[in-house]
Coordinates of C-alpha atoms in Angstrom, one line a residue:
X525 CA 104.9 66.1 98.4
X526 CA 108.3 64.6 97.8
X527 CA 110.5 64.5 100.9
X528 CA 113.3 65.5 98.8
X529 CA 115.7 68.4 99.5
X530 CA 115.9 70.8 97.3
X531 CA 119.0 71.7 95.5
X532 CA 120.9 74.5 95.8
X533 CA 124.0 75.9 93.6
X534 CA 126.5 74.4 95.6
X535 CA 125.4 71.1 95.2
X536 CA 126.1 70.9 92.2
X537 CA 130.2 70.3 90.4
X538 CA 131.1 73.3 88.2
X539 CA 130.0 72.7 85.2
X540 CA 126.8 70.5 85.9
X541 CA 124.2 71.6 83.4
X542 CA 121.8 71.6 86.6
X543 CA 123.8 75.1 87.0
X544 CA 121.9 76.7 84.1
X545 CA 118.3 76.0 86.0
X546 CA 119.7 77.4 89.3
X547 CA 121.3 80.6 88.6
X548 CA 120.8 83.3 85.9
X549 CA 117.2 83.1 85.0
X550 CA 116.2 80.3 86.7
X551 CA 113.6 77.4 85.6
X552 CA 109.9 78.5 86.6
X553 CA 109.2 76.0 89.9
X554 CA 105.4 75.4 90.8
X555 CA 105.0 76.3 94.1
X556 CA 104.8 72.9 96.5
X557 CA 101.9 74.0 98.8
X558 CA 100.0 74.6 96.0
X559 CA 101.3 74.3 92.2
X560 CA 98.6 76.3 90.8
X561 CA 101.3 78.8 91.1
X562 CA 104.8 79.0 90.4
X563 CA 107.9 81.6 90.4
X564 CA 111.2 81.9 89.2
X565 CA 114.2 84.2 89.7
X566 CA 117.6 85.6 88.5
X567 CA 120.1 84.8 91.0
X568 CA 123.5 86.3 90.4
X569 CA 125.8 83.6 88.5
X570 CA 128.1 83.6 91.7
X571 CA 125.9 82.9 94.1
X572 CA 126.7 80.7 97.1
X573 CA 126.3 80.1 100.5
X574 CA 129.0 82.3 102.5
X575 CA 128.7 85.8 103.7
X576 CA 125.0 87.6 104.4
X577 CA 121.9 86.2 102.9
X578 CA 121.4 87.9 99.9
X579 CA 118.8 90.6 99.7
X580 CA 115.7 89.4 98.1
X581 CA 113.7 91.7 95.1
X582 CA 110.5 90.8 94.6
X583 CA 109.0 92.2 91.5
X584 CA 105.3 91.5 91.0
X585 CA 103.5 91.5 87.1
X586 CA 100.8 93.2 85.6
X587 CA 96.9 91.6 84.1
X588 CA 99.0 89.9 81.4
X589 CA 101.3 88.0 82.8
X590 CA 104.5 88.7 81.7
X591 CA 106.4 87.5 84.7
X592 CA 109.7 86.1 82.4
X593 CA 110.4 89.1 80.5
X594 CA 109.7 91.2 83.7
X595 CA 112.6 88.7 85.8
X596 CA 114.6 89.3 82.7
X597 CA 114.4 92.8 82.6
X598 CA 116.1 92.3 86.2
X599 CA 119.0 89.9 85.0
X600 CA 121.3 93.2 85.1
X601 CA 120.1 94.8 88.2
X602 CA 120.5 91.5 89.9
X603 CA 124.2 90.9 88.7
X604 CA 125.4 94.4 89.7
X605 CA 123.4 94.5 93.4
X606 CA 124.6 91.2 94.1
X607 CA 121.0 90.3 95.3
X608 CA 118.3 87.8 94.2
X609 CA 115.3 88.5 92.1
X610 CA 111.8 86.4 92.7
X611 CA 108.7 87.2 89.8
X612 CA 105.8 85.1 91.3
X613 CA 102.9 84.0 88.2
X614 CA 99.6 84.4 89.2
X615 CA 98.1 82.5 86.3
X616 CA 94.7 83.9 85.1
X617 CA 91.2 81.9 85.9
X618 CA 92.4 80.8 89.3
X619 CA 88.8 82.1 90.5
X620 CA 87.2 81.0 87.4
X621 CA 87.0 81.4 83.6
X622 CA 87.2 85.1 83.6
X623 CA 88.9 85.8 87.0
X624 CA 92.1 87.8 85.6
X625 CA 92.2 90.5 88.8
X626 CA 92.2 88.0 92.6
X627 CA 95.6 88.4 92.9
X628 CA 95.4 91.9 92.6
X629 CA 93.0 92.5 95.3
X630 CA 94.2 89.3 97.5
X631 CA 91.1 87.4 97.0
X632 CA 89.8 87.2 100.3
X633 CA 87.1 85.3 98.7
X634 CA 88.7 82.5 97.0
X635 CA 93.3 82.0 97.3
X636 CA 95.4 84.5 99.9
X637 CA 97.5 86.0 97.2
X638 CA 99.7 87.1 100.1
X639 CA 100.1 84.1 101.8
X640 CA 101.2 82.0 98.0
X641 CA 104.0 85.3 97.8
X642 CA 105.0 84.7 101.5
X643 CA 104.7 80.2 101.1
X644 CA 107.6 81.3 97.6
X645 CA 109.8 83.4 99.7
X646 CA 110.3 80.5 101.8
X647 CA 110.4 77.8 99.6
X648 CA 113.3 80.2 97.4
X649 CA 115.1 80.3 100.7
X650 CA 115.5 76.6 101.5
X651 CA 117.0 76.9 97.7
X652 CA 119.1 79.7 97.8
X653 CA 120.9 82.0 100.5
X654 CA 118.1 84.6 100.5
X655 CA 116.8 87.3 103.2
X656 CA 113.4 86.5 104.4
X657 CA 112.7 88.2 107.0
X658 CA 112.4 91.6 105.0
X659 CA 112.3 91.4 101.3
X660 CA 111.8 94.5 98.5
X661 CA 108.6 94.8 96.8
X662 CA 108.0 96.2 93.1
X663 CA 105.1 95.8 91.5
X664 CA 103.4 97.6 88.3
X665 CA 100.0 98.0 87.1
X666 CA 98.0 94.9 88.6
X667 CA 101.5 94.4 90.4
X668 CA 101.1 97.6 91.9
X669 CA 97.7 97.1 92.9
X670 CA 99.2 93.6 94.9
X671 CA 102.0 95.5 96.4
X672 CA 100.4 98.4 97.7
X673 CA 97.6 95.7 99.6
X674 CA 100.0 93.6 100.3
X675 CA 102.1 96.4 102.1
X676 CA 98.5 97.0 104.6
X677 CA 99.1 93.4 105.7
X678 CA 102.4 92.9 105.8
X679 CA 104.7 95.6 106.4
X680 CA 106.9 94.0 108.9
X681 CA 108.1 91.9 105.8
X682 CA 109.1 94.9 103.5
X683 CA 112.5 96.3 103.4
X684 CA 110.9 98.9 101.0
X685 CA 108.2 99.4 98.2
X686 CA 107.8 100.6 94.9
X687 CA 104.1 101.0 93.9
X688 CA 104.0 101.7 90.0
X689 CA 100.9 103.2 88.5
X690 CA 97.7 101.0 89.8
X691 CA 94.5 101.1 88.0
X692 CA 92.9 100.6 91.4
X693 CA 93.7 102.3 94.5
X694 CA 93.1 100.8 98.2
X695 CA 92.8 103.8 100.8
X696 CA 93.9 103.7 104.2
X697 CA 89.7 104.7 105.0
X698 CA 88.3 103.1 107.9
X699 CA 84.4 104.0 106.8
X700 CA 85.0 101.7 103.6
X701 CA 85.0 98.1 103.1
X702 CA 87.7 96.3 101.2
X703 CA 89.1 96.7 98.8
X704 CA 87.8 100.6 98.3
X705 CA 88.5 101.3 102.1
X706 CA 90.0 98.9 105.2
X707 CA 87.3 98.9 107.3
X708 CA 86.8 95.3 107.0
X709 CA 90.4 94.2 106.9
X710 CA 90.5 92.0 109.9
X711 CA 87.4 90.6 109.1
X712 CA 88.3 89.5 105.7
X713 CA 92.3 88.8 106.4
X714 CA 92.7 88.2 110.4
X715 CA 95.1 91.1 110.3
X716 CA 94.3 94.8 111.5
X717 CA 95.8 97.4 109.1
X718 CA 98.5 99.4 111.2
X719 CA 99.3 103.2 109.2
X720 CA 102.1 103.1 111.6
X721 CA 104.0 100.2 110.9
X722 CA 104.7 101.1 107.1
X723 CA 106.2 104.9 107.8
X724 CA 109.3 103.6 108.7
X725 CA 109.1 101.5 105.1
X726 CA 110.9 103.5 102.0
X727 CA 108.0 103.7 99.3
X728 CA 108.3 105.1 96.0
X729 CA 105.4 105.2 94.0
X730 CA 106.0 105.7 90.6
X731 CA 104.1 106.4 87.2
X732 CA 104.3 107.8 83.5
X733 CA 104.2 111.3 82.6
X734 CA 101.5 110.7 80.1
X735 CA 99.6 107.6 81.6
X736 CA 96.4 109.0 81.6
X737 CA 94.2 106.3 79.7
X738 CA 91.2 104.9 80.7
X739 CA 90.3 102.0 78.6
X740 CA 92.0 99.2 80.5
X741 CA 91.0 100.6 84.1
X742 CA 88.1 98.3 85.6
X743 CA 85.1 99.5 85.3
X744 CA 83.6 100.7 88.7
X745 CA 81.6 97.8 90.9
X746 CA 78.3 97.2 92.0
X747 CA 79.2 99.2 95.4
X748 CA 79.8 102.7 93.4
X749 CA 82.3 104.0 91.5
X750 CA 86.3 103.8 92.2
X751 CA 87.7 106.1 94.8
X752 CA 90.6 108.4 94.0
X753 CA 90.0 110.2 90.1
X754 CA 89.7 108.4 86.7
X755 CA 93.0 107.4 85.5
X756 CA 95.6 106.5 87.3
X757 CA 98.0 109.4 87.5
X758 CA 95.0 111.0 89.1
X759 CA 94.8 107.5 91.8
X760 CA 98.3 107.0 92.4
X761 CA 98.2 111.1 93.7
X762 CA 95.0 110.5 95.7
X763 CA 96.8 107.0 97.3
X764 CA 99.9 109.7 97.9
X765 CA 98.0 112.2 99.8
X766 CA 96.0 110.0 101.7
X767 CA 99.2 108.4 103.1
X768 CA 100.5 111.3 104.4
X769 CA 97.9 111.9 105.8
X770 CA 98.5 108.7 107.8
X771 CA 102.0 110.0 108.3
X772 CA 103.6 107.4 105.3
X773 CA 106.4 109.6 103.8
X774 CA 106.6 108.6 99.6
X775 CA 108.7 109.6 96.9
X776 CA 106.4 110.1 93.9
X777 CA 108.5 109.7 90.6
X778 CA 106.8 110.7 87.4
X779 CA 108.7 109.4 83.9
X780 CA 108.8 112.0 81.5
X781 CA 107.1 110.9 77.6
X782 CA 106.0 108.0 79.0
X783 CA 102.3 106.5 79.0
X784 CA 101.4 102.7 80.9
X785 CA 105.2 101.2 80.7
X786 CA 106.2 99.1 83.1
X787 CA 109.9 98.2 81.2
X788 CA 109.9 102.1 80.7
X789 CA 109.9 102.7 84.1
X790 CA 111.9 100.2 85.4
X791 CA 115.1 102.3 85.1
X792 CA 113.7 104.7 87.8
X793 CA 112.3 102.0 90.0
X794 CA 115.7 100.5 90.0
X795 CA 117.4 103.0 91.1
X796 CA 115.3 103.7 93.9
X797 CA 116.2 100.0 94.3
X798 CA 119.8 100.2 94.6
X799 CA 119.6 102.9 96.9
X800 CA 117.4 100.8 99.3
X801 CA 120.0 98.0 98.8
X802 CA 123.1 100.2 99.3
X803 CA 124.6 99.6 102.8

């Protein structure tokens, strides 16, 4: 690992073209613990080191991939919220040829999926003037399958969460092993799932009016078929209900003529957004 420092904004003369990798939709930079992975970000074009850290969005992609156009979707939001905007790529095949799903379910069995999120947020901050003690978490699809996991382990770390339309559901069910149930979760992660800790999180989980499909939804596993109904309008309700009953207050937004559209929902996810930003 090179013992450089890494370079922040400020370092840099106006007008260095280093600038153009360092703010506005920033290079993608392979993560130095391990460059399997890599991230990048919009950070607003003023961005410097006085005041507050910045807050710190974290918005997590679907199966396919398409962590850019998902951080560019952001460059807006970013400018006007004055925060920063992180889109981690968790690159296909990582658990072999096929393996398109680990980061979803955070791979107890092969990379910690949270802990590569958790190594970025810290690398971004030696980089930028970022919050990282509590950050907000999007995710959509196999992003939302991440985030809501990822919210069980770590909810100390969230500031909120928006949980859009996951094909798979993780109940809080302490007669089921992971990922259907979290029986098992201290077992697999060192980390005993806490219903408490995440009712004092905002959550909004969100979804389209007409996202009923079925044909990209897994198919079930050896150990029975997937809790919670058969498409995920039907999941995303059972993953609702089951949370209060855990006492986990949500706001469950449903996108009129909309079917599996992650840039189709944004708008509503980033308003929930700014309103978890808002002082």
């Amino acid at each position: 690992m090179t013992a450089e420092r890494p370079l922040s904004p400020w370092d840099l003369p106006v007008g260095h073209p280093g600038m153009t990798f360092l703010t506005g939709p920033t290079a993608q930079f392979a993560l130095a613990r391990d460059p399997r992975f890599s991230y990048s970000l919009y950070v607003p074009r003023g961005h410097g080191p006085d005041g507050p850290p910045r807050p710190l969005v974290i918005a997590v992609h679907g199966t396919r991939r398409r962590a850019e156009t998902v951080r560019n979707a952001f460059a807006d939001f970013a400018e006007r919220q004055d925060c920063v905007v992180l889109v981690p790529l968790f690159p296909a095949g990582i658990n072999g040829p096929n393996d398109v799903d680990s980061y979803k379910l955070l791979s107890p069995a092969g990379f910690r999926a949270d802990e590569t999120l958790l190594a970025m947020v810290e690398e971004a901050a030696a980089r930028w003037h970022v919050r990282t003690d509590r950050f907000h978490l999007h995710g959509f699809s196999g992003g939302g399958q991440f985030a809501h996991r990822f919210a069980y382990l770590h909810p100390d770390r969230l500031a909120s969460l928006s949980v859009g339309a996951p094909g798979r559901v993780t109940l809080l069910d302490p007669t089921r092993t992971w990922w259907h149930g979290t029986s098992d979760a201290k077992e697999q992660f060192g980390i005993e799932v806490d219903p408490t800790a995440l009712r004092d999180v905002p959550v909004q989980l969100v979804i389209g009016a007409h996202d009923t499909g079925s044909a990209e939804l897994a198919p079930p596993d050896a150990r029975g078929p997937a809790p919670a109904g058969s498409n995920r309008i039907e999941r995303i309700t059972a993953l609702r209900a089951n949370w209060r009953e855990h006492g986990i207050d949500t706001r469950l937004d449903t996108v009129p003529d909309t079917a599996h559209d992650h840039f189709a929902v944004l708008p509503t996810v980033q308003r929930f957004l700014a309103g978890c930003l808002a002082p």
